[in-house]
Amino acid sequence: MDQTATQQNPLGREEIPKLLSGFAVPSIIAMLVSSLYNIVDQVFIGWGVGYLGNAATNVAYPLTTISLAIGLLISAGSASRFSLYLGRGEKEKAAGIAGDAIALSAVLGVAYAVLIQLFLGQLLRLFGATPDVLPYAQSYTRITALGLPFFIVTKTLSTLARADGSPRYSMLCITAGAVLNIVLDPIFIFGFGMGVQGAAIATVVGQVFSFLLGAAYLPRFRSTAIQWRHLRIRLYESITIVTYGMSNSFNQVAITLVQIVLNNSLVHYGALSPYGKEIPLAAAGIVMKTNAILLSIIIGISQGSQPIIGFNYGAGNYRRVRQTFRLAIRWNLMVSMAGFLLFQVFPRQLLASFGKGNELYYQFAVRFMRVFLLMVLINGVQMLSSSFFAAIGKPLRGMFLSITRQVLFLMPLLLVFPLLWGIDGILWAGPAADLAAFLVTLVFILLEMKEIRRREAEQG
């Protein structure tokens, strides 16, 4: 370990609150604006097309979460390795990790876009598209798939920029494209009368612009020099990147699987209820994307804390590791409390911003938001904890925690509860899974903190 490099790097010496705010706030802003890629489309489509358009973006949404899972698999994994190597003073290895991650994200991004184009109809039906919704979903997704390789590579570039000590530039990469998307949405949807296709084109243009900004950072790395020879895929490094990124990625994969099960359950049990098939499908999509705003803040806190935790764990500064995690949890709880109050007190106002709907629609949507998001106050602890384990080089534990809520608890409950209580069972599956995942996460974190305190005590 290079002690001089550790002492000179701000990650190893600056006050934790200042560091975390410096890294987390830009990341939060970037995640918030990034979530607007889907939120803004939902709002404009809701007003320009109607609830069938909202339902279409809902059934297409799993394709976006899969692309985010690919992006996180590479970006989170490479950033963790990058930070650990910098903490040890191994700059050349850090550069190799960055180059490998960029090349790997480009290859996987293109492969994913091709698969979508080849199997789009089958995928959308799997995700719950009804005959009325399918044409809108196909028109939207044929175009947005073209931008997903740029989105995946940009995710890697912006995350590495943050790990390199440039959180503001990382924020710029994401926010600039999202702002462009927001500006173009009404022009294409209403001005040119292009409907869902206009929203899709605006999204792709924004993603390409973000990619160009991310690529412009390559010659500007501060902590190490990224050269052309680094931009290649090496099997061993790729495996380590994927291993370290699994906890973050699996959480998104799990969200995708849950979305598929949720959509199909809503269609099936909605048909047996007074609401029909399309109302539950459209309402759930809006509720989930509204919650995505809250989750984007929590993910931003997690991403902001990751380089601080990874660097200091690699350098053996265990006290700073504990301080960073505790502060991140406190911030998460404050944000989650604000979200809880909004979802419980102002659900109709939030839902109304996404477009028109009849009284039956609002009746279901308001109840869905209040019940399904009842436990959001504790939901972020699991996300922060799974990211924490990835940052300290224990990706398998992080991966396990990342799937507890979605795979181990929510998916089975989505299948069992409706058998007992119909469509109401779908609503109550959410808070039940949140509580169970929180209890499991609490056990893992308490045991790990005990081990970190032991190491800290051994250092004297």
Tab-separated table of C-alpha atoms in Angstrom:
chain	number	residue	atom	x	y	z
A	1	MET	CA	0.000	0.000	0.000
A	2	ASP	CA	1.313	3.428	-0.931
A	3	GLN	CA	0.749	5.462	2.284
A	4	THR	CA	1.830	8.707	0.628
A	5	ALA	CA	-0.757	8.302	-2.139
A	6	THR	CA	-3.374	7.488	0.476
A	7	GLN	CA	-2.626	10.606	2.504
A	8	GLN	CA	-2.561	12.869	-0.562
A	9	ASN	CA	-5.848	11.618	-2.004
A	10	PRO	CA	-8.857	13.591	-0.655
A	11	LEU	CA	-10.760	10.324	-0.239
A	12	GLY	CA	-8.344	9.361	2.518
A	13	ARG	CA	-8.077	12.627	4.454
A	14	GLU	CA	-11.020	15.034	3.974
A	15	GLU	CA	-13.929	15.113	6.426
A	16	ILE	CA	-16.560	12.465	5.636
A	17	PRO	CA	-19.615	14.788	5.505
A	18	LYS	CA	-17.818	17.082	3.071
A	19	LEU	CA	-16.637	14.141	0.967
A	20	LEU	CA	-20.004	12.417	0.881
A	21	SER	CA	-21.857	15.594	-0.049
A	22	GLY	CA	-19.271	16.335	-2.731
A	23	PHE	CA	-19.654	12.894	-4.280
A	24	ALA	CA	-23.276	12.070	-3.494
A	25	VAL	CA	-25.004	15.340	-4.420
A	26	PRO	CA	-23.796	15.332	-8.055
A	27	SER	CA	-24.629	11.626	-8.244
A	28	ILE	CA	-28.111	12.257	-6.831
A	29	ILE	CA	-28.706	15.032	-9.353
A	30	ALA	CA	-27.474	12.790	-12.170
A	31	MET	CA	-29.708	9.906	-11.066
A	32	LEU	CA	-32.710	12.199	-10.637
A	33	VAL	CA	-32.309	13.717	-14.067
A	34	SER	CA	-31.585	10.291	-15.544
A	35	SER	CA	-34.882	9.003	-14.173
A	36	LEU	CA	-36.553	11.818	-16.085
A	37	TYR	CA	-35.752	9.969	-19.323
A	38	ASN	CA	-38.675	7.718	-18.435
A	39	ILE	CA	-40.703	10.037	-16.212
A	40	VAL	CA	-40.893	12.856	-18.777
A	41	ASP	CA	-41.817	10.425	-21.532
A	42	GLN	CA	-44.554	9.095	-19.255
A	43	VAL	CA	-45.938	12.575	-18.546
A	44	PHE	CA	-45.941	13.801	-22.154
A	45	ILE	CA	-47.236	10.502	-23.502
A	46	GLY	CA	-49.959	10.514	-20.852
A	47	TRP	CA	-51.179	13.915	-22.011
A	48	GLY	CA	-50.542	13.385	-25.710
A	49	VAL	CA	-51.631	9.759	-26.178
A	50	GLY	CA	-53.567	8.723	-23.056
A	51	TYR	CA	-53.385	5.850	-20.602
A	52	LEU	CA	-52.773	3.284	-23.369
A	53	GLY	CA	-49.547	5.144	-24.096
A	54	ASN	CA	-48.656	5.030	-20.401
A	55	ALA	CA	-49.361	1.319	-20.352
A	56	ALA	CA	-47.092	0.911	-23.393
A	57	THR	CA	-44.136	2.588	-21.687
A	58	ASN	CA	-44.796	0.431	-18.632
A	59	VAL	CA	-44.521	-2.852	-20.537
A	60	ALA	CA	-41.419	-1.524	-22.324
A	61	TYR	CA	-39.822	-0.436	-19.045
A	62	PRO	CA	-38.218	-3.839	-18.239
A	63	LEU	CA	-35.998	-3.397	-21.301
A	64	THR	CA	-34.679	-0.169	-19.792
A	65	THR	CA	-34.082	-1.766	-16.384
A	66	ILE	CA	-32.185	-4.596	-18.081
A	67	SER	CA	-29.956	-2.047	-19.833
A	68	LEU	CA	-29.405	-0.349	-16.475
A	69	ALA	CA	-28.533	-3.741	-14.997
A	70	ILE	CA	-25.893	-4.230	-17.712
A	71	GLY	CA	-24.586	-0.717	-17.121
A	72	LEU	CA	-24.389	-1.223	-13.354
A	73	LEU	CA	-22.795	-4.651	-13.753
A	74	ILE	CA	-19.856	-3.021	-15.510
A	75	SER	CA	-19.811	0.496	-14.054
A	76	ALA	CA	-20.285	-0.390	-10.380
A	77	GLY	CA	-17.919	-3.342	-10.630
A	78	SER	CA	-15.185	-1.393	-12.411
A	79	ALA	CA	-15.574	1.628	-10.101
A	80	SER	CA	-15.159	-0.596	-7.029
A	81	ARG	CA	-12.014	-2.191	-8.451
A	82	PHE	CA	-10.758	1.182	-9.686
A	83	SER	CA	-11.141	2.722	-6.208
A	84	LEU	CA	-9.543	-0.241	-4.435
A	85	TYR	CA	-6.516	-0.112	-6.745
A	86	LEU	CA	-6.150	3.634	-6.249
A	87	GLY	CA	-6.335	3.111	-2.481
A	88	ARG	CA	-3.408	0.699	-2.820
A	89	GLY	CA	-1.492	3.091	-5.082
A	90	GLU	CA	-1.636	0.764	-8.145
A	91	LYS	CA	-2.455	3.297	-10.870
A	92	GLU	CA	-1.626	1.145	-13.902
A	93	LYS	CA	-3.999	-1.580	-12.749
A	94	ALA	CA	-6.669	1.062	-12.191
A	95	ALA	CA	-6.217	2.275	-15.775
A	96	GLY	CA	-6.487	-1.285	-17.073
A	97	ILE	CA	-9.753	-1.814	-15.207
A	98	ALA	CA	-11.203	1.407	-16.661
A	99	GLY	CA	-10.224	0.518	-20.242
A	100	ASP	CA	-11.549	-3.001	-19.962
A	101	ALA	CA	-14.857	-1.737	-18.549
A	102	ILE	CA	-15.398	0.730	-21.388
A	103	ALA	CA	-14.721	-1.885	-24.066
A	104	LEU	CA	-16.883	-4.477	-22.342
A	105	SER	CA	-19.826	-2.092	-21.953
A	106	ALA	CA	-19.688	-1.213	-25.673
A	107	VAL	CA	-19.759	-4.853	-26.778
A	108	LEU	CA	-22.561	-5.849	-24.421
A	109	GLY	CA	-24.584	-2.732	-25.280
A	110	VAL	CA	-24.565	-3.459	-29.015
A	111	ALA	CA	-25.367	-7.133	-28.453
A	112	TYR	CA	-28.329	-6.203	-26.247
A	113	ALA	CA	-29.766	-3.760	-28.796
A	114	VAL	CA	-29.574	-6.392	-31.543
A	115	LEU	CA	-31.402	-8.957	-29.386
A	116	ILE	CA	-34.201	-6.471	-28.701
A	117	GLN	CA	-34.719	-5.801	-32.404
A	118	LEU	CA	-34.820	-9.526	-33.166
A	119	PHE	CA	-37.251	-10.563	-30.431
A	120	LEU	CA	-39.193	-7.391	-29.637
A	121	GLY	CA	-42.724	-8.724	-30.112
A	122	GLN	CA	-42.107	-11.792	-27.977
A	123	LEU	CA	-40.451	-9.730	-25.240
A	124	LEU	CA	-43.259	-7.182	-25.013
A	125	ARG	CA	-45.901	-9.919	-24.766
A	126	LEU	CA	-43.818	-11.539	-22.033
A	127	PHE	CA	-43.769	-8.214	-20.205
A	128	GLY	CA	-47.568	-8.074	-20.168
A	129	ALA	CA	-48.541	-6.178	-23.343
A	130	THR	CA	-52.221	-6.587	-24.246
A	131	PRO	CA	-53.411	-6.457	-27.894
A	132	ASP	CA	-54.465	-2.818	-27.449
A	133	VAL	CA	-51.147	-1.787	-25.894
A	134	LEU	CA	-48.748	-3.777	-28.106
A	135	PRO	CA	-48.683	-1.433	-31.170
A	136	TYR	CA	-47.779	1.568	-28.997
A	137	ALA	CA	-45.105	-0.418	-27.156
A	138	GLN	CA	-43.523	-1.665	-30.396
A	139	SER	CA	-43.401	1.816	-31.947
A	140	TYR	CA	-41.749	3.199	-28.825
A	141	THR	CA	-39.229	0.420	-28.231
A	142	ARG	CA	-38.014	-0.095	-31.805
A	143	ILE	CA	-36.500	3.370	-31.574
A	144	THR	CA	-35.375	3.493	-27.920
A	145	ALA	CA	-33.427	0.245	-28.388
A	146	LEU	CA	-31.061	2.121	-30.720
A	147	GLY	CA	-29.961	4.382	-27.870
A	148	LEU	CA	-29.352	1.686	-25.267
A	149	PRO	CA	-25.693	0.955	-26.260
A	150	PHE	CA	-24.923	4.663	-25.783
A	151	PHE	CA	-26.761	4.602	-22.443
A	152	ILE	CA	-24.767	1.598	-21.177
A	153	VAL	CA	-21.366	3.003	-22.193
A	154	THR	CA	-22.240	6.405	-20.732
A	155	LYS	CA	-23.114	4.751	-17.426
A	156	THR	CA	-19.625	3.253	-17.294
A	157	LEU	CA	-17.879	6.461	-18.347
A	158	SER	CA	-19.745	8.662	-15.873
A	159	THR	CA	-19.243	6.247	-12.969
A	160	LEU	CA	-15.510	6.011	-13.650
A	161	ALA	CA	-15.326	9.811	-13.817
A	162	ARG	CA	-16.887	9.976	-10.354
A	163	ALA	CA	-14.469	7.345	-9.003
A	164	ASP	CA	-11.643	9.377	-10.547
A	165	GLY	CA	-12.621	12.326	-8.374
A	166	SER	CA	-14.838	14.240	-10.829
A	167	PRO	CA	-18.387	13.821	-9.505
A	168	ARG	CA	-19.578	17.050	-11.129
A	169	TYR	CA	-18.465	15.958	-14.572
A	170	SER	CA	-20.120	12.603	-13.950
A	171	MET	CA	-23.310	14.491	-13.181
A	172	LEU	CA	-22.940	16.589	-16.330
A	173	CYS	CA	-22.718	13.496	-18.544
A	174	ILE	CA	-26.131	12.299	-17.423
A	175	THR	CA	-27.982	15.546	-16.818
A	176	ALA	CA	-27.097	17.246	-20.109
A	177	GLY	CA	-28.617	14.446	-22.180
A	178	ALA	CA	-31.693	14.254	-19.964
A	179	VAL	CA	-32.297	17.996	-20.220
A	180	LEU	CA	-32.016	17.763	-23.999
A	181	ASN	CA	-34.551	14.935	-23.911
A	182	ILE	CA	-36.957	17.070	-21.876
A	183	VAL	CA	-36.665	19.937	-24.348
A	184	LEU	CA	-37.202	17.713	-27.383
A	185	ASP	CA	-40.114	15.675	-25.973
A	186	PRO	CA	-42.888	18.267	-26.440
A	187	ILE	CA	-41.434	19.342	-29.791
A	188	PHE	CA	-41.557	15.829	-31.240
A	189	ILE	CA	-44.737	14.644	-29.486
A	190	PHE	CA	-46.937	17.729	-29.890
A	191	GLY	CA	-45.138	19.969	-32.392
A	192	PHE	CA	-44.501	17.251	-34.978
A	193	GLY	CA	-47.441	15.071	-33.861
A	194	MET	CA	-45.230	11.980	-33.601
A	195	GLY	CA	-46.762	10.514	-30.409
A	196	VAL	CA	-44.805	7.732	-28.719
A	197	GLN	CA	-42.294	7.657	-31.589
A	198	GLY	CA	-41.416	11.302	-30.918
A	199	ALA	CA	-40.789	10.530	-27.253
A	200	ALA	CA	-38.524	7.660	-28.283
A	201	ILE	CA	-36.491	9.807	-30.694
A	202	ALA	CA	-36.011	12.495	-28.042
A	203	THR	CA	-34.720	9.863	-25.620
A	204	VAL	CA	-32.166	8.489	-28.102
A	205	VAL	CA	-30.868	11.945	-29.027
A	206	GLY	CA	-30.327	12.722	-25.349
A	207	GLN	CA	-28.496	9.428	-24.778
A	208	VAL	CA	-26.134	10.012	-27.703
A	209	PHE	CA	-25.346	13.501	-26.423
A	210	SER	CA	-24.555	12.139	-22.946
A	211	PHE	CA	-22.260	9.529	-24.498
A	212	LEU	CA	-20.273	12.189	-26.367
A	213	LEU	CA	-19.735	14.104	-23.124
A	214	GLY	CA	-18.639	10.942	-21.331
A	215	ALA	CA	-16.175	10.034	-24.073
A	216	ALA	CA	-14.684	13.537	-23.880
A	217	TYR	CA	-13.521	12.786	-20.317
A	218	LEU	CA	-11.212	9.920	-21.351
A	219	PRO	CA	-8.096	12.066	-21.929
A	220	ARG	CA	-8.847	14.071	-18.769
A	221	PHE	CA	-8.538	11.372	-16.080
A	222	ARG	CA	-6.827	12.796	-12.974
A	223	SER	CA	-5.572	9.800	-11.038
A	224	THR	CA	-4.215	7.762	-13.929
A	225	ALA	CA	-3.808	7.966	-17.707
A	226	ILE	CA	-6.250	6.012	-19.898
A	227	GLN	CA	-4.537	5.101	-23.165
A	228	TRP	CA	-5.707	3.280	-26.276
A	229	ARG	CA	-3.906	0.110	-25.183
A	230	HIS	CA	-6.152	-0.056	-22.126
A	231	LEU	CA	-9.352	-0.135	-24.225
A	232	ARG	CA	-9.587	-3.850	-24.732
A	233	ILE	CA	-11.394	-6.793	-23.147
A	234	ARG	CA	-9.252	-9.057	-20.994
A	235	LEU	CA	-10.967	-12.177	-19.650
A	236	TYR	CA	-9.644	-12.063	-16.093
A	237	GLU	CA	-10.322	-8.353	-15.588
A	238	SER	CA	-13.784	-8.691	-17.130
A	239	ILE	CA	-14.632	-11.518	-14.737
A	240	THR	CA	-13.495	-9.462	-11.733
A	241	ILE	CA	-15.495	-6.450	-12.927
A	242	VAL	CA	-18.625	-8.551	-13.358
A	243	THR	CA	-18.101	-10.209	-9.972
A	244	TYR	CA	-17.819	-6.887	-8.171
A	245	GLY	CA	-20.774	-5.408	-10.022
A	246	MET	CA	-23.154	-8.298	-9.460
A	247	SER	CA	-24.833	-6.914	-6.340
A	248	ASN	CA	-25.819	-3.666	-8.066
A	249	SER	CA	-26.758	-5.404	-11.304
A	250	PHE	CA	-28.738	-8.235	-9.777
A	251	ASN	CA	-30.903	-5.718	-7.977
A	252	GLN	CA	-31.937	-4.309	-11.377
A	253	VAL	CA	-32.382	-7.780	-12.874
A	254	ALA	CA	-34.569	-8.650	-9.921
A	255	ILE	CA	-36.588	-5.468	-10.467
A	256	THR	CA	-37.072	-6.536	-14.088
A	257	LEU	CA	-38.267	-10.001	-13.114
A	258	VAL	CA	-40.635	-8.506	-10.578
A	259	GLN	CA	-41.918	-6.050	-13.182
A	260	ILE	CA	-42.722	-8.939	-15.531
A	261	VAL	CA	-44.519	-10.917	-12.821
A	262	LEU	CA	-46.278	-7.780	-11.571
A	263	ASN	CA	-47.494	-6.742	-15.041
A	264	ASN	CA	-48.854	-10.181	-15.860
A	265	SER	CA	-50.486	-10.519	-12.446
A	266	LEU	CA	-52.134	-7.110	-12.817
A	267	VAL	CA	-53.493	-8.041	-16.236
A	268	HIS	CA	-54.820	-11.405	-14.996
A	269	TYR	CA	-56.365	-10.284	-11.712
A	270	GLY	CA	-57.360	-6.910	-13.135
A	271	ALA	CA	-59.564	-8.739	-15.654
A	272	LEU	CA	-61.311	-10.408	-12.697
A	273	SER	CA	-61.895	-7.050	-10.989
A	274	PRO	CA	-63.988	-3.962	-11.824
A	275	TYR	CA	-60.834	-2.214	-13.105
A	276	GLY	CA	-60.178	-4.369	-16.188
A	277	LYS	CA	-56.762	-5.134	-17.706
A	278	GLU	CA	-55.408	-1.747	-18.770
A	279	ILE	CA	-56.157	0.416	-15.704
A	280	PRO	CA	-54.014	-1.612	-13.235
A	281	LEU	CA	-51.239	-1.897	-15.837
A	282	ALA	CA	-51.123	1.858	-16.485
A	283	ALA	CA	-51.509	2.830	-12.807
A	284	ALA	CA	-48.767	0.477	-11.623
A	285	GLY	CA	-46.361	1.844	-14.210
A	286	ILE	CA	-46.874	5.388	-12.975
A	287	VAL	CA	-46.565	4.386	-9.306
A	288	MET	CA	-43.354	2.458	-9.948
A	289	LYS	CA	-41.815	5.327	-11.900
A	290	THR	CA	-42.826	7.820	-9.234
A	291	ASN	CA	-41.092	5.601	-6.692
A	292	ALA	CA	-38.124	5.478	-9.058
A	293	ILE	CA	-37.538	9.163	-8.291
A	294	LEU	CA	-37.092	8.300	-4.607
A	295	LEU	CA	-34.929	5.300	-5.466
A	296	SER	CA	-32.755	7.429	-7.739
A	297	ILE	CA	-31.856	9.622	-4.754
A	298	ILE	CA	-30.983	6.563	-2.675
A	299	ILE	CA	-28.916	5.115	-5.531
A	300	GLY	CA	-27.175	8.489	-5.831
A	301	ILE	CA	-26.246	8.368	-2.145
A	302	SER	CA	-25.031	4.809	-2.619
A	303	GLN	CA	-22.931	5.706	-5.664
A	304	GLY	CA	-21.506	8.736	-3.890
A	305	SER	CA	-20.440	6.669	-0.887
A	306	GLN	CA	-18.961	3.803	-2.909
A	307	PRO	CA	-15.621	5.365	-3.940
A	308	ILE	CA	-15.098	6.719	-0.406
A	309	ILE	CA	-15.814	3.336	1.173
A	310	GLY	CA	-13.808	1.394	-1.424
A	311	PHE	CA	-10.747	3.648	-1.242
A	312	ASN	CA	-10.598	3.702	2.557
A	313	TYR	CA	-11.258	-0.015	2.924
A	314	GLY	CA	-8.440	-0.700	0.483
A	315	ALA	CA	-6.201	1.678	2.459
A	316	GLY	CA	-7.164	0.118	5.802
A	317	ASN	CA	-8.937	3.237	7.113
A	318	TYR	CA	-11.774	1.283	8.710
A	319	ARG	CA	-13.067	4.090	10.914
A	320	ARG	CA	-13.735	6.207	7.828
A	321	VAL	CA	-15.520	3.256	6.224
A	322	ARG	CA	-17.934	3.005	9.165
A	323	GLN	CA	-18.448	6.769	9.311
A	324	THR	CA	-19.300	6.954	5.609
A	325	PHE	CA	-21.815	4.128	5.781
A	326	ARG	CA	-23.544	5.521	8.884
A	327	LEU	CA	-23.885	8.955	7.305
A	328	ALA	CA	-25.241	7.463	4.067
A	329	ILE	CA	-27.881	5.540	6.047
A	330	ARG	CA	-28.956	8.702	7.889
A	331	TRP	CA	-29.339	10.600	4.623
A	332	ASN	CA	-31.308	7.715	3.166
A	333	LEU	CA	-33.740	7.650	6.095
A	334	MET	CA	-34.425	11.387	5.823
A	335	VAL	CA	-35.108	11.129	2.085
A	336	SER	CA	-37.264	8.030	2.531
A	337	MET	CA	-39.358	9.758	5.203
A	338	ALA	CA	-40.088	12.614	2.798
A	339	GLY	CA	-41.080	10.105	0.109
A	340	PHE	CA	-43.319	8.205	2.525
A	341	LEU	CA	-45.203	11.364	3.458
A	342	LEU	CA	-45.695	12.356	-0.193
A	343	PHE	CA	-46.954	8.916	-1.210
A	344	GLN	CA	-49.386	8.691	1.698
A	345	VAL	CA	-50.680	12.280	1.832
A	346	PHE	CA	-50.616	13.459	-1.803
A	347	PRO	CA	-51.026	10.358	-4.010
A	348	ARG	CA	-53.769	11.739	-6.252
A	349	GLN	CA	-51.866	14.960	-6.924
A	350	LEU	CA	-48.762	12.977	-7.898
A	351	LEU	CA	-50.735	10.664	-10.164
A	352	ALA	CA	-52.654	13.500	-11.822
A	353	SER	CA	-49.431	15.018	-13.147
A	354	PHE	CA	-49.047	11.994	-15.461
A	355	GLY	CA	-52.132	12.661	-17.549
A	356	LYS	CA	-55.835	12.007	-17.764
A	357	GLY	CA	-57.823	9.181	-16.172
A	358	ASN	CA	-61.371	8.406	-15.077
A	359	GLU	CA	-62.472	8.046	-11.455
A	360	LEU	CA	-62.078	4.251	-11.533
A	361	TYR	CA	-58.468	4.712	-12.623
A	362	TYR	CA	-57.711	7.117	-9.769
A	363	GLN	CA	-59.484	4.886	-7.268
A	364	PHE	CA	-57.131	2.011	-8.044
A	365	ALA	CA	-53.988	4.087	-8.579
A	366	VAL	CA	-54.255	5.977	-5.272
A	367	ARG	CA	-54.734	2.772	-3.305
A	368	PHE	CA	-51.908	1.052	-5.167
A	369	MET	CA	-49.509	3.876	-4.316
A	370	ARG	CA	-50.440	4.021	-0.636
A	371	VAL	CA	-50.331	0.277	0.003
A	372	PHE	CA	-47.542	-0.929	-2.286
A	373	LEU	CA	-45.168	1.830	-1.102
A	374	LEU	CA	-46.092	1.593	2.574
A	375	MET	CA	-42.590	0.502	3.663
A	376	VAL	CA	-40.454	2.847	1.559
A	377	LEU	CA	-39.031	4.283	4.793
A	378	ILE	CA	-36.816	1.199	5.264
A	379	ASN	CA	-36.469	0.098	1.639
A	380	GLY	CA	-33.249	2.007	0.944
A	381	VAL	CA	-31.257	0.293	3.706
A	382	GLN	CA	-31.091	-2.879	1.663
A	383	MET	CA	-29.898	-1.030	-1.451
A	384	LEU	CA	-27.176	0.877	0.403
A	385	SER	CA	-26.022	-2.265	2.171
A	386	SER	CA	-25.708	-4.388	-0.969
A	387	SER	CA	-23.642	-1.615	-2.570
A	388	PHE	CA	-21.543	-1.373	0.596
A	389	PHE	CA	-20.493	-5.023	0.370
A	390	ALA	CA	-19.521	-4.587	-3.284
A	391	ALA	CA	-17.408	-1.555	-2.367
A	392	ILE	CA	-15.404	-3.455	0.280
A	393	GLY	CA	-14.661	-6.371	-2.043
A	394	LYS	CA	-17.349	-8.814	-0.852
A	395	PRO	CA	-19.591	-8.933	-3.923
A	396	LEU	CA	-21.292	-12.250	-3.176
A	397	ARG	CA	-22.781	-10.898	0.038
A	398	GLY	CA	-23.860	-7.784	-1.773
A	399	MET	CA	-25.404	-9.861	-4.529
A	400	PHE	CA	-27.371	-11.919	-2.015
A	401	LEU	CA	-28.734	-8.806	-0.320
A	402	SER	CA	-29.633	-7.279	-3.679
A	403	ILE	CA	-31.959	-10.176	-4.497
A	404	THR	CA	-33.586	-10.610	-1.076
A	405	ARG	CA	-36.375	-8.092	-1.572
A	406	GLN	CA	-37.150	-8.742	-5.230
A	407	VAL	CA	-36.453	-12.443	-5.764
A	408	LEU	CA	-36.621	-14.170	-2.374
A	409	PHE	CA	-39.645	-12.307	-1.039
A	410	LEU	CA	-41.566	-10.123	-3.508
A	411	MET	CA	-41.829	-12.529	-6.451
A	412	PRO	CA	-43.203	-15.434	-4.378
A	413	LEU	CA	-45.598	-13.104	-2.544
A	414	LEU	CA	-46.863	-11.687	-5.861
A	415	LEU	CA	-47.807	-15.231	-6.815
A	416	VAL	CA	-49.242	-16.359	-3.460
A	417	PHE	CA	-51.032	-13.315	-2.017
A	418	PRO	CA	-53.373	-12.790	-5.032
A	419	LEU	CA	-54.532	-16.397	-4.691
A	420	LEU	CA	-55.829	-15.451	-1.259
A	421	TRP	CA	-56.971	-11.839	-1.746
A	422	GLY	CA	-57.196	-11.220	-5.498
A	423	ILE	CA	-55.794	-7.960	-6.841
A	424	ASP	CA	-55.479	-6.606	-3.266
A	425	GLY	CA	-52.913	-9.335	-2.629
A	426	ILE	CA	-50.663	-7.762	-5.262
A	427	LEU	CA	-50.754	-4.464	-3.388
A	428	TRP	CA	-49.844	-5.952	0.004
A	429	ALA	CA	-47.003	-8.084	-1.389
A	430	GLY	CA	-44.850	-4.930	-1.681
A	431	PRO	CA	-44.680	-3.828	1.976
A	432	ALA	CA	-44.430	-7.438	3.209
A	433	ALA	CA	-41.356	-8.023	1.025
A	434	ASP	CA	-39.793	-4.699	2.079
A	435	LEU	CA	-40.035	-5.574	5.766
A	436	ALA	CA	-38.605	-9.084	5.317
A	437	ALA	CA	-35.658	-7.810	3.240
A	438	PHE	CA	-34.887	-5.109	5.802
A	439	LEU	CA	-34.634	-7.655	8.641
A	440	VAL	CA	-32.246	-9.881	6.664
A	441	THR	CA	-30.101	-6.884	5.681
A	442	LEU	CA	-29.906	-5.722	9.293
A	443	VAL	CA	-28.365	-9.038	10.356
A	444	PHE	CA	-25.726	-8.924	7.579
A	445	ILE	CA	-24.713	-5.338	8.310
A	446	LEU	CA	-24.466	-5.779	12.081
A	447	LEU	CA	-22.161	-8.778	11.624
A	448	GLU	CA	-19.965	-6.949	9.087
A	449	MET	CA	-19.664	-3.847	11.269
A	450	LYS	CA	-18.581	-6.060	14.154
A	451	GLU	CA	-15.796	-7.478	11.949
A	452	ILE	CA	-14.706	-4.001	10.806
A	453	ARG	CA	-14.553	-2.765	14.399
A	454	ARG	CA	-12.400	-5.792	15.256
A	455	ARG	CA	-9.931	-4.903	12.478
A	456	GLU	CA	-9.938	-1.304	13.595
A	457	ALA	CA	-9.122	-2.352	17.164
A	458	GLU	CA	-6.218	-4.533	15.952
A	459	GLN	CA	-4.684	-1.486	14.295
A	460	GLY	CA	-4.570	0.222	17.680
